[in-house]
XYZ file of C-alpha atoms in Angstrom:
199
model
C -5.953 8.207 -15.143
C -9.790 7.071 -12.854
C -8.128 7.986 -9.289
C -6.544 10.130 -7.482
C -3.297 8.079 -6.326
C -3.248 6.567 -10.195
C -2.692 10.000 -11.379
C -0.366 11.145 -8.532
C 2.107 8.227 -9.348
C 1.605 8.338 -12.871
C 2.906 12.040 -12.363
C 5.715 11.331 -10.189
C 9.247 11.107 -12.519
C 10.789 8.326 -11.052
C 12.230 6.000 -12.893
C 13.402 3.090 -9.385
C 12.101 -0.084 -11.135
C 12.024 -1.907 -7.923
C 9.005 1.155 -7.028
C 7.384 1.144 -10.583
C 7.349 -2.821 -10.293
C 5.168 -2.268 -6.371
C 3.052 0.139 -8.468
C 2.175 -2.407 -11.167
C 2.155 -5.191 -8.515
C -0.697 -3.653 -6.288
C -2.456 -2.375 -9.365
C -2.197 -5.627 -10.464
C -3.878 -7.429 -7.233
C -7.634 -8.839 -8.299
C -10.627 -8.493 -6.307
C -12.718 -11.332 -6.451
C -17.241 -12.359 -4.705
C -16.959 -12.325 -1.018
C -17.433 -15.953 -1.703
C -14.514 -16.983 -4.419
C -11.800 -18.713 -2.086
C -9.796 -19.721 -4.695
C -9.874 -16.629 -6.582
C -8.660 -14.991 -2.842
C -6.421 -17.272 -2.425
C -4.619 -16.480 -5.381
C -4.715 -12.552 -4.292
C -3.037 -13.080 -0.926
C -0.734 -14.961 -2.978
C -0.403 -12.122 -4.737
C -0.086 -9.965 -1.947
C 2.770 -11.773 -0.299
C 4.761 -12.185 -3.176
C 4.504 -7.843 -3.283
C 5.756 -7.516 0.867
C 8.464 -10.164 -0.284
C 9.749 -8.267 -2.966
C 9.419 -4.911 -0.927
C 10.964 -6.771 1.752
C 14.122 -8.435 -0.255
C 14.712 -4.801 -2.011
C 13.930 -2.628 0.438
C 17.647 -1.092 -0.263
C 17.046 0.071 -3.225
C 14.282 2.539 -2.044
C 16.097 4.590 0.122
C 15.707 8.709 -0.813
C 17.807 10.041 -3.346
C 19.642 12.744 -2.158
C 21.001 16.272 -3.393
C 25.059 16.822 -2.961
C 23.582 20.368 -1.968
C 21.548 18.900 1.073
C 22.451 19.757 4.578
C 22.783 16.826 7.118
C 19.873 17.912 8.750
C 17.661 16.832 5.494
C 19.643 14.272 4.723
C 19.021 13.609 8.038
C 15.113 14.397 8.224
C 15.113 12.443 4.551
C 16.454 9.008 5.614
C 14.047 9.157 8.903
C 11.518 10.427 6.247
C 11.909 7.230 3.620
C 12.015 4.624 6.591
C 8.271 5.538 8.085
C 7.122 6.050 4.505
C 8.431 2.245 3.675
C 7.036 1.043 6.977
C 3.829 2.783 6.411
C 3.315 0.779 3.105
C 4.504 -2.753 4.749
C 1.943 -2.022 7.287
C -0.799 -0.824 4.229
C 0.721 -4.602 2.940
C 0.241 -6.649 5.650
C -3.116 -5.428 6.533
C -4.342 -6.947 2.944
C -2.739 -9.870 3.450
C -4.900 -10.145 6.660
C -7.986 -9.097 4.853
C -6.865 -11.448 1.809
C -7.072 -14.497 4.005
C -9.792 -13.623 5.666
C -9.086 -12.525 7.998
C -6.615 -15.052 9.631
C -3.943 -14.320 11.947
C -0.802 -15.503 9.560
C 2.103 -14.366 12.134
C 5.160 -15.056 11.740
C 4.515 -16.696 8.354
C 4.571 -12.439 7.141
C 7.319 -11.965 5.343
C 9.170 -15.302 6.193
C 7.836 -18.012 3.289
C 9.314 -16.796 -0.218
C 7.839 -15.903 -2.749
C 9.137 -15.540 -6.472
C 7.350 -12.731 -7.807
C 8.447 -12.677 -11.520
C 6.712 -16.540 -11.858
C 4.169 -16.508 -14.207
C 0.056 -16.794 -14.066
C -1.205 -20.050 -14.963
C -3.560 -20.838 -18.141
C -6.792 -19.656 -15.979
C -5.608 -16.096 -16.034
C -6.345 -15.951 -12.632
C -2.925 -14.537 -9.606
C -1.848 -17.584 -8.489
C 1.689 -18.583 -8.145
C 2.042 -21.479 -10.154
C 5.300 -22.077 -9.192
C 5.928 -19.900 -5.852
C 7.490 -22.145 -2.764
C 4.931 -21.128 -0.719
C 6.115 -23.590 2.223
C 2.917 -23.947 4.851
C 0.903 -21.175 2.801
C 0.153 -22.918 0.102
C -1.913 -25.528 2.258
C -4.360 -22.577 3.716
C -7.995 -22.516 3.912
C -9.774 -18.987 2.616
C -13.695 -20.849 4.326
C -14.694 -17.178 5.585
C -16.251 -14.819 3.946
C -13.389 -11.580 2.663
C -14.760 -7.552 3.040
C -14.688 -6.987 -0.028
C -15.034 -3.255 0.097
C -12.306 -3.537 2.671
C -9.663 -5.063 0.409
C -10.366 -1.687 -2.483
C -10.034 0.541 0.410
C -6.887 -1.175 1.007
C -5.793 -1.082 -2.035
C -6.074 2.315 -2.267
C -4.463 3.277 1.320
C -1.357 1.260 0.515
C -1.280 3.165 -3.162
C -1.263 6.099 -1.579
C 1.420 5.005 0.924
C 3.416 4.216 -1.873
C 2.755 7.984 -3.624
C 4.835 9.160 -0.275
C 7.579 6.902 -0.652
C 7.902 8.140 -4.403
C 8.199 11.272 -3.703
C 11.954 10.693 -2.164
C 12.582 9.171 -4.690
C 12.800 12.130 -7.164
C 16.257 13.281 -7.603
C 15.919 17.016 -8.410
C 13.190 18.793 -9.638
C 12.754 17.656 -13.265
C 11.100 20.832 -14.723
C 13.869 23.955 -16.070
C 11.639 26.709 -14.421
C 11.681 29.741 -16.275
C 13.520 33.093 -15.092
C 13.427 35.222 -18.413
C 10.982 35.727 -21.068
C 7.160 36.325 -20.785
C 7.072 33.681 -17.966
C 9.492 35.113 -15.886
C 7.267 37.300 -13.344
C 5.409 34.779 -12.547
C 5.995 32.841 -9.170
C 7.524 29.967 -8.644
C 6.220 26.719 -6.671
C 8.903 23.685 -6.720
C 6.799 21.614 -4.725
C 3.172 19.709 -4.016
C 0.975 22.190 -2.825
C -3.070 22.179 -1.373
C -4.674 24.109 -4.223
C -8.697 25.142 -3.309
C -11.434 25.603 -6.025
C -14.443 27.331 -5.636
C -17.613 26.603 -8.251
C -20.423 29.266 -8.258
């Protein structure tokens, strides 16, 4: 795993198919040279497909609740889960804006039907061959794209997906030894911040 976000995503014990599909699609977004309008148009359509999937399968990304969760925890998880979904949606909308060359697609975002399961064309690019894109199919990308901003936006979208995934973990998935030679060790049942200092 080359990046922190990839490591976090792969370490999450989440079996949710929609979550893993979103991860695959976001990681698969291609970055083209700034002046490659056709390539960025393909990436724009791929990003619109991600947004469409997120919007259509949103209910499958709600937090996992345990039987022993109190009402306060239930409400808190629901609130945080909704906020995390909106944060991810916002990051994807930012990717759409960047890949469209900063064009304001306005009411078109999220309203077009984009099939995220169609096959790629023979040239290997991400252009959706038979997606119904309405008036977006005629969009012209004739401005330079900020490639570095897109790469950073993609990274931020993956980190937002990590945050969303934390609430999809059903329970702590590993048995913690309470007896034997490791029984005396402290137990950390969640994330923490660790600071290393090297001399």
